[in-house]
mmCIF file of C-alpha atoms and ligand atoms in Angstrom:
data_model
loop_
_atom_site.group_PDB
_atom_site.id
_atom_site.type_symbol
_atom_site.label_atom_id
_atom_site.label_comp_id
_atom_site.label_asym_id
_atom_site.label_seq_id
_atom_site.Cartn_x
_atom_site.Cartn_y
_atom_site.Cartn_z
ATOM 1 C CA VAL A 1 227.968 137.690 277.050
ATOM 2 C CA ASP A 2 224.871 139.463 278.591
ATOM 3 C CA VAL A 3 223.329 141.465 275.594
ATOM 4 C CA ALA A 4 219.818 142.545 275.807
ATOM 5 C CA VAL A 5 217.407 140.651 273.297
ATOM 6 C CA GLU A 6 215.082 143.631 273.144
ATOM 7 C CA THR A 7 215.958 146.683 270.941
ATOM 8 C CA ALA A 8 217.723 149.637 272.711
ATOM 9 C CA THR A 9 216.644 153.115 271.525
ATOM 10 C CA ARG A 10 219.232 155.614 270.274
ATOM 11 C CA ALA A 11 218.436 157.481 273.614
ATOM 12 C CA GLU A 12 219.524 154.174 275.472
ATOM 13 C CA ILE A 13 222.610 153.606 273.237
ATOM 14 C CA CYS A 14 223.558 157.087 274.112
ATOM 15 C CA ALA A 15 223.014 156.621 278.033
ATOM 16 C CA VAL A 16 225.131 153.577 277.927
ATOM 17 C CA ALA A 17 228.236 155.336 275.943
ATOM 18 C CA CYS A 18 228.075 157.750 278.776
ATOM 19 C CA ALA A 19 228.216 155.163 281.464
ATOM 20 C CA ASP A 20 231.219 153.946 279.879
ATOM 21 C CA LEU A 21 232.745 157.372 280.135
ATOM 22 C CA PHE A 22 233.218 156.449 283.765
ATOM 23 C CA LEU A 23 234.774 153.102 283.342
ATOM 24 C CA GLY A 24 237.685 152.710 285.561
ATOM 25 C CA ALA A 25 236.865 156.030 287.663
ATOM 26 C CA GLY A 26 236.987 154.443 291.176
ATOM 27 C CA GLU A 27 235.664 156.898 293.963
ATOM 28 C CA ILE A 28 235.596 160.088 292.294
ATOM 29 C CA LEU A 29 232.739 162.910 291.888
ATOM 30 C CA ALA A 30 230.671 162.516 288.443
ATOM 31 C CA SER A 31 229.416 165.826 287.307
ATOM 32 C CA PRO A 32 227.054 164.814 284.308
ATOM 33 C CA MET A 33 225.336 167.642 282.916
ATOM 34 C CA GLY A 34 221.965 167.114 281.172
ATOM 35 C CA LEU A 35 219.698 164.091 281.225
ATOM 36 C CA ILE A 36 221.666 161.582 279.059
ATOM 37 C CA PRO A 37 225.220 162.007 280.982
ATOM 38 C CA SER A 38 223.154 161.715 284.185
ATOM 39 C CA LEU A 39 221.361 158.570 283.440
ATOM 40 C CA GLY A 40 224.815 157.400 282.217
ATOM 41 C CA ALA A 41 226.567 158.428 285.411
ATOM 42 C CA ARG A 42 223.893 156.648 287.488
ATOM 43 C CA LEU A 43 223.950 153.819 285.503
ATOM 44 C CA ALA A 44 227.634 153.341 285.846
ATOM 45 C CA ARG A 45 227.292 153.617 289.633
ATOM 46 C CA LEU A 46 224.783 150.873 289.338
ATOM 47 C CA THR A 47 226.826 148.560 287.449
ATOM 48 C CA SER A 48 230.422 149.111 286.542
ATOM 49 C CA GLU A 49 231.382 151.771 288.959
ATOM 50 C CA PRO A 50 229.673 151.396 292.572
ATOM 51 C CA ASP A 51 232.426 153.880 294.277
ATOM 52 C CA LEU A 52 231.234 156.812 292.110
ATOM 53 C CA LEU A 53 229.840 159.795 293.801
ATOM 54 C CA LEU A 54 227.020 161.673 292.465
ATOM 55 C CA SER A 55 226.376 165.332 293.223
ATOM 56 C CA ASP A 56 222.882 167.292 292.977
ATOM 57 C CA GLY A 57 224.962 170.277 292.023
ATOM 58 C CA GLU A 58 223.955 172.247 295.015
ATOM 59 C CA ALA A 59 224.618 170.824 298.344
ATOM 60 C CA PHE A 60 223.913 166.742 298.336
ATOM 61 C CA LEU A 61 225.470 163.534 297.150
ATOM 62 C CA LEU A 62 222.834 161.271 296.131
ATOM 63 C CA THR A 63 222.600 157.810 295.353
ATOM 64 C CA PRO A 64 221.368 156.882 291.862
ATOM 65 C CA GLU A 65 217.638 156.371 293.280
ATOM 66 C CA SER A 66 218.196 160.206 294.679
ATOM 67 C CA THR A 67 218.402 159.142 298.320
ATOM 68 C CA VAL A 68 220.548 161.622 299.991
ATOM 69 C CA GLU A 69 224.086 159.915 301.042
ATOM 70 C CA GLY A 70 226.466 162.903 301.790
ATOM 71 C CA TRP A 71 227.042 166.589 302.225
ATOM 72 C CA MET A 72 228.863 168.334 299.705
ATOM 73 C CA PRO A 73 227.904 172.240 299.649
ATOM 74 C CA TYR A 74 229.205 174.161 296.726
ATOM 75 C CA ARG A 75 232.360 175.440 298.002
ATOM 76 C CA ARG A 76 233.623 171.917 298.421
ATOM 77 C CA VAL A 77 232.910 171.280 294.996
ATOM 78 C CA PHE A 78 236.038 173.754 294.112
ATOM 79 C CA ASP A 79 238.330 171.647 296.442
ATOM 80 C CA VAL A 80 237.257 168.544 294.416
ATOM 81 C CA VAL A 81 237.700 170.379 291.257
ATOM 82 C CA ALA A 82 241.398 171.542 292.179
ATOM 83 C CA HIS A 83 241.984 168.184 293.557
ATOM 84 C CA GLY A 84 241.203 166.318 290.477
ATOM 85 C CA ARG A 85 239.176 163.639 291.617
ATOM 86 C CA ARG A 86 236.217 164.660 289.331
ATOM 87 C CA HIS A 87 235.134 163.864 286.102
ATOM 88 C CA VAL A 88 232.627 166.436 284.341
ATOM 89 C CA VAL A 89 230.543 165.951 281.326
ATOM 90 C CA MET A 90 229.677 169.250 279.892
ATOM 91 C CA GLY A 91 227.457 170.370 277.183
ATOM 92 C CA ALA A 92 228.957 172.406 274.111
ATOM 93 C CA ASN A 93 227.405 174.892 271.735
ATOM 94 C CA GLN A 94 230.778 174.478 269.692
ATOM 95 C CA LEU A 95 233.487 172.219 269.679
ATOM 96 C CA ASP A 96 236.374 171.999 267.737
ATOM 97 C CA ARG A 97 238.721 169.286 266.400
ATOM 98 C CA PHE A 98 240.894 169.823 269.442
ATOM 99 C CA GLY A 99 238.357 169.617 271.918
ATOM 100 C CA ASN A 100 238.076 173.657 272.583
ATOM 101 C CA GLN A 101 234.428 174.099 273.824
ATOM 102 C CA ASN A 102 232.441 177.180 273.649
ATOM 103 C CA ILE A 103 229.275 177.764 275.948
ATOM 104 C CA SER A 104 229.935 181.307 276.042
ATOM 105 C CA ALA A 105 228.921 183.462 273.274
ATOM 106 C CA ILE A 106 228.427 183.409 269.430
ATOM 107 C CA GLY A 107 230.102 185.791 266.907
ATOM 108 C CA ASP A 108 232.811 188.215 267.104
ATOM 109 C CA HIS A 109 233.632 188.563 270.862
ATOM 110 C CA ALA A 110 233.764 192.355 270.660
ATOM 111 C CA LYS A 111 230.025 192.039 269.391
ATOM 112 C CA PRO A 112 228.277 188.525 269.896
ATOM 113 C CA THR A 113 225.117 187.748 268.290
ATOM 114 C CA ARG A 114 224.224 185.384 271.049
ATOM 115 C CA GLN A 115 225.011 185.441 274.703
ATOM 116 C CA LEU A 116 225.083 181.934 276.088
ATOM 117 C CA LEU A 117 225.650 180.489 279.443
ATOM 118 C CA GLY A 118 229.199 182.104 280.131
ATOM 119 C CA PHE A 119 232.501 180.532 281.175
ATOM 120 C CA ARG A 120 231.111 178.902 284.047
ATOM 121 C CA GLY A 121 233.211 176.094 285.455
ATOM 122 C CA ALA A 122 234.526 175.015 282.193
ATOM 123 C CA PRO A 123 238.252 176.875 282.136
ATOM 124 C CA GLY A 124 238.896 175.307 285.815
ATOM 125 C CA ASN A 125 237.442 171.841 284.886
ATOM 126 C CA THR A 126 239.540 171.330 281.894
ATOM 127 C CA ALA A 127 242.840 172.584 283.666
ATOM 128 C CA ASN A 128 242.161 170.364 286.551
ATOM 129 C CA HIS A 129 240.641 167.067 285.659
ATOM 130 C CA ARG A 130 239.042 164.626 283.173
ATOM 131 C CA THR A 131 236.160 166.341 280.960
ATOM 132 C CA SER A 132 233.820 164.583 278.550
ATOM 133 C CA TYR A 133 231.122 166.426 276.363
ATOM 134 C CA TRP A 134 227.491 165.454 275.351
ATOM 135 C CA VAL A 135 226.173 166.716 272.138
ATOM 136 C CA PRO A 136 222.326 165.735 271.616
ATOM 137 C CA ARG A 137 222.356 167.350 267.953
ATOM 138 C CA HIS A 138 225.805 166.423 266.325
ATOM 139 C CA ASN A 139 225.605 168.767 263.225
ATOM 140 C CA PRO A 140 228.178 171.242 261.526
ATOM 141 C CA ARG A 141 227.272 174.379 263.720
ATOM 142 C CA VAL A 142 228.111 172.434 266.792
ATOM 143 C CA PHE A 143 231.427 170.794 265.398
ATOM 144 C CA VAL A 144 233.238 173.980 263.950
ATOM 145 C CA ASP A 145 236.430 174.525 262.492
ATOM 146 C CA ALA A 146 237.472 177.071 265.286
ATOM 147 C CA VAL A 147 235.088 178.004 268.152
ATOM 148 C CA ASP A 148 234.275 181.966 268.730
ATOM 149 C CA VAL A 149 235.282 181.665 272.265
ATOM 150 C CA VAL A 150 237.394 179.076 274.174
ATOM 151 C CA SER A 151 235.392 178.141 277.499
ATOM 152 C CA GLY A 152 236.512 174.552 278.155
ATOM 153 C CA VAL A 153 240.134 174.191 276.985
ATOM 154 C CA GLY A 154 241.310 172.072 274.121
ATOM 155 C CA TYR A 155 244.667 170.222 273.430
ATOM 156 C CA ASP A 156 246.114 172.953 271.252
ATOM 157 C CA HIS A 157 245.827 175.353 274.214
ATOM 158 C CA ALA A 158 248.008 173.228 276.740
ATOM 159 C CA VAL A 159 247.151 174.020 280.286
ATOM 160 C CA GLY A 160 249.262 171.662 282.144
ATOM 161 C CA PRO A 161 249.562 168.124 283.313
ATOM 162 C CA PHE A 162 245.895 167.625 284.751
ATOM 163 C CA HIS A 163 244.315 168.444 281.279
ATOM 164 C CA ASP A 164 242.663 165.567 280.140
ATOM 165 C CA VAL A 165 239.417 165.962 277.549
ATOM 166 C CA HIS A 166 238.354 162.299 277.421
ATOM 167 C CA ARG A 167 235.603 161.654 274.885
ATOM 168 C CA VAL A 168 232.722 163.142 273.087
ATOM 169 C CA VAL A 169 229.399 161.398 273.201
ATOM 170 C CA THR A 170 226.730 162.365 270.661
ATOM 171 C CA ASN A 171 223.250 161.439 269.139
ATOM 172 C CA LEU A 172 225.309 159.647 266.241
ATOM 173 C CA ALA A 173 228.438 158.712 267.700
ATOM 174 C CA VAL A 174 231.409 158.405 270.232
ATOM 175 C CA LEU A 175 234.665 160.549 269.539
ATOM 176 C CA ASP A 176 238.021 160.622 271.481
ATOM 177 C CA PHE A 177 241.358 162.567 270.869
ATOM 178 C CA ASP A 178 243.708 159.403 270.578
ATOM 179 C CA THR A 179 245.786 160.586 267.779
ATOM 180 C CA PRO A 180 249.299 161.701 267.757
ATOM 181 C CA ASP A 181 248.282 165.394 267.563
ATOM 182 C CA HIS A 182 245.234 165.154 269.607
ATOM 183 C CA SER A 183 242.974 165.971 267.232
ATOM 184 C CA MET A 184 239.476 164.376 267.235
ATOM 185 C CA ARG A 185 238.858 160.954 266.041
ATOM 186 C CA LEU A 186 235.674 158.892 265.534
ATOM 187 C CA VAL A 187 235.695 156.004 268.074
ATOM 188 C CA SER A 188 232.276 154.082 267.203
ATOM 189 C CA VAL A 189 229.155 155.020 265.576
ATOM 190 C CA HIS A 190 225.742 154.178 266.972
ATOM 191 C CA PRO A 191 223.773 151.442 265.471
ATOM 192 C CA GLY A 192 221.976 152.485 262.404
ATOM 193 C CA VAL A 193 224.720 155.524 261.667
ATOM 194 C CA ASP A 194 227.043 155.369 258.969
ATOM 195 C CA VAL A 195 230.518 156.795 259.030
ATOM 196 C CA ASP A 196 229.556 159.443 256.356
ATOM 197 C CA ASP A 197 226.803 160.488 258.048
ATOM 198 C CA VAL A 198 229.263 161.533 261.049
ATOM 199 C CA LEU A 199 231.680 162.932 258.681
ATOM 200 C CA ARG A 200 228.757 165.079 256.762
ATOM 201 C CA GLN A 201 227.706 166.459 260.219
ATOM 202 C CA THR A 202 231.265 167.605 261.312
ATOM 203 C CA SER A 203 232.841 170.757 259.735
ATOM 204 C CA PHE A 204 236.711 169.329 260.368
ATOM 205 C CA PRO A 205 238.159 166.114 258.924
ATOM 206 C CA LEU A 206 237.564 163.465 261.428
ATOM 207 C CA GLU A 207 240.376 160.468 261.643
ATOM 208 C CA HIS A 208 238.252 157.474 260.926
ATOM 209 C CA ASP A 209 240.618 154.494 260.371
ATOM 210 C CA GLU A 210 239.206 151.815 262.934
ATOM 211 C CA VAL A 211 235.459 152.831 263.690
ATOM 212 C CA ASP A 212 233.382 150.239 265.859
ATOM 213 C CA GLU A 213 229.544 150.155 266.214
ATOM 214 C CA THR A 214 228.833 151.598 269.828
ATOM 215 C CA ARG A 215 228.020 148.708 272.083
ATOM 216 C CA GLN A 216 224.268 147.749 272.917
ATOM 217 C CA PRO A 217 223.284 148.018 276.514
ATOM 218 C CA THR A 218 222.911 144.586 278.307
ATOM 219 C CA ASP A 219 219.669 143.320 279.705
ATOM 220 C CA VAL A 220 220.521 144.414 282.973
ATOM 221 C CA GLU A 221 221.313 148.143 282.029
ATOM 222 C CA LEU A 222 218.030 148.209 279.847
ATOM 223 C CA ASP A 223 216.202 147.227 282.948
ATOM 224 C CA LEU A 224 217.710 149.970 284.959
ATOM 225 C CA LEU A 225 217.159 152.268 282.447
ATOM 226 C CA ARG A 226 213.435 151.638 281.678
ATOM 227 C CA THR A 227 212.418 150.560 285.318
ATOM 228 C CA VAL A 228 214.762 152.305 287.908
ATOM 229 C CA LEU A 229 216.398 155.435 286.452
ATOM 230 C CA ASP A 230 213.553 156.749 284.037
ATOM 231 C CA PRO A 231 210.489 155.072 284.080
ATOM 232 C CA ALA A 232 208.842 158.089 282.429
ATOM 233 C CA GLY A 233 211.030 157.771 279.245
ATOM 234 C CA ALA A 234 212.420 161.134 279.341
ATOM 235 C CA ARG A 235 215.401 160.014 277.650
ATOM 236 C CA ASN A 236 213.628 159.289 274.148
ATOM 237 C CA ARG A 237 212.299 162.651 274.036
ATOM 238 C CA GLU A 238 215.764 164.213 274.733
ATOM 239 C CA VAL A 239 217.186 161.892 271.806
ATOM 240 C CA PRO A 240 214.757 160.601 269.114
ATOM 241 C CA SER A 241 215.443 157.109 267.746
HETATM 242 C C1 F8G B 301 224.015 178.995 268.039
HETATM 243 C C2 F8G B 301 225.152 178.183 268.536
HETATM 244 C C3 F8G B 301 225.767 177.748 267.471
HETATM 245 C C4 F8G B 301 223.495 178.315 269.908
HETATM 246 N N1 F8G B 301 225.792 178.591 266.292
HETATM 247 N N2 F8G B 301 224.133 180.016 267.096
HETATM 248 C C5 F8G B 301 222.004 180.002 269.317
HETATM 249 C C6 F8G B 301 225.093 179.701 266.133
HETATM 250 C C7 F8G B 301 220.762 179.361 269.095
HETATM 251 C C8 F8G B 301 219.601 180.136 269.863
HETATM 252 C C9 F8G B 301 220.891 180.830 271.110
HETATM 253 C C10 F8G B 301 220.477 179.963 272.456
HETATM 254 C C11 F8G B 301 232.322 173.444 288.967
HETATM 255 C C12 F8G B 301 231.478 173.242 287.526
HETATM 256 C C13 F8G B 301 230.497 174.244 287.229
HETATM 257 C C14 F8G B 301 230.090 175.390 288.179
HETATM 258 C C15 F8G B 301 230.996 175.493 289.333
HETATM 259 C C16 F8G B 301 231.720 174.132 289.720
HETATM 260 C C17 F8G B 301 229.745 174.332 285.801
HETATM 261 C C18 F8G B 301 232.125 176.274 288.899
HETATM 262 C C19 F8G B 301 228.551 175.167 288.741
HETATM 263 C C20 F8G B 301 227.895 176.409 288.295
HETATM 264 C C21 F8G B 301 229.001 177.017 287.685
HETATM 265 C C22 F8G B 301 229.352 174.003 283.050
HETATM 266 C C23 F8G B 301 228.194 173.128 282.799
HETATM 267 C C24 F8G B 301 227.261 172.726 280.819
HETATM 268 C C25 F8G B 301 226.331 173.294 279.666
HETATM 269 C C26 F8G B 301 225.129 172.252 279.777
HETATM 270 C C27 F8G B 301 224.112 172.923 277.723
HETATM 271 C C28 F8G B 301 223.120 173.563 276.819
HETATM 272 C C29 F8G B 301 223.638 173.699 275.563
HETATM 273 C C30 F8G B 301 222.650 174.657 274.540
HETATM 274 C C31 F8G B 301 224.938 174.380 275.800
HETATM 275 C C32 F8G B 301 223.734 172.342 274.663
HETATM 276 N N3 F8G B 301 226.882 176.827 267.552
HETATM 277 N N4 F8G B 301 224.395 177.685 269.468
HETATM 278 N N5 F8G B 301 222.954 179.355 269.294
HETATM 279 N N6 F8G B 301 227.488 173.557 282.117
HETATM 280 N N7 F8G B 301 224.135 173.164 279.107
HETATM 281 O O1 F8G B 301 220.329 179.193 267.522
HETATM 282 O O2 F8G B 301 219.364 181.604 269.230
HETATM 283 O O3 F8G B 301 222.159 180.626 270.548
HETATM 284 O O4 F8G B 301 221.204 178.467 272.118
HETATM 285 O O5 F8G B 301 231.709 172.315 286.631
HETATM 286 O O6 F8G B 301 229.083 175.070 285.567
HETATM 287 O O7 F8G B 301 228.489 178.253 287.004
HETATM 288 O O8 F8G B 301 230.148 176.545 287.455
HETATM 289 O O9 F8G B 301 222.705 175.909 275.114
HETATM 290 O O10 F8G B 301 221.651 177.552 273.933
HETATM 291 O O11 F8G B 301 227.665 171.967 280.832
HETATM 292 O O12 F8G B 301 224.424 171.615 277.114
HETATM 293 O O13 F8G B 301 221.832 173.067 276.848
HETATM 294 O O14 F8G B 301 222.483 178.101 276.082
HETATM 295 O O15 F8G B 301 220.623 176.449 275.784
HETATM 296 O O16 F8G B 301 219.217 177.558 273.239
HETATM 297 O O17 F8G B 301 221.051 175.892 272.347
HETATM 298 O O18 F8G B 301 217.138 180.759 269.092
HETATM 299 O O19 F8G B 301 218.031 182.611 270.540
HETATM 300 O O20 F8G B 301 217.785 182.852 268.003
HETATM 301 P P1 F8G B 301 221.711 177.216 275.482
HETATM 302 P P2 F8G B 301 220.454 177.472 272.772
HETATM 303 P P3 F8G B 301 218.006 181.866 269.319
HETATM 304 S S1 F8G B 301 230.346 173.407 284.426
#
């Protein structure tokens, strides 16, 4: 097995966990929001998923090295969303145990204490195709009993046959919804993190019967991250080790 001899940083573990979100994806549009999910999608394209399409979020499809390889103006992104051949990795100010996401507002909806991003593409994304989440600071303020506003739709608000909240990757762990009632489950903790650390940082109970350790990057993945995708090391500032 091609396992890296050098020690990976926490950020590199997270980027590889994000790359693994796309395993088996084939020729779909990957829409990673934020640095670590973007590194993950580009890494997947260079390793496990060579047919993955990467958009710049405006008008072009890019190679992992940022060369333009196609034209996808904004309106065509909506066609792809509706058609379902897309996997978005969104952020979250709040997430609950059924995967409802809030990026809209904090507090009472009639008089919010904080105005955030708004609903953006979240409702349509979660109704139409696979969605995952990236949370760089796993804590009880993000992992809440109930979100203040539902932006991305969770499993307790069925929105049809294409709803598919896949996984949540955080700075501590990987989680999914593969339980009988689709409540959140702890899949793996990153090297150096205890299961109890994750439970303490999560407001709701998490199933944690069979928890693995998140896998280490391979030598090839570490080399790509360090020399091709992020030579300046921005990843390690977003997620300190
Ligand atoms: C809180 C909390 C909390 C934050 N509890 N308080 C406070 C209490 C905090 C601060 C203040 C601000 C398809 C598609 C689209 C498109 C199209 C196409 C999408 C439709 C494209 C364009 C579009 C959605 C993509 C994301 C989000 C990525 C992040 C953020 C963040 C942080 C969410 C993590 N829990 N939280 N506060 N977008 N971004 O103390 O108070 O609130 O806090 O797919 O768009 O439109 O649709 O958010 O907030 O996926 O992940 O970075 O807003 O930066 O600064 O933390 O300090 O001011 O007092 P943030 P933050 P204070 S798909």
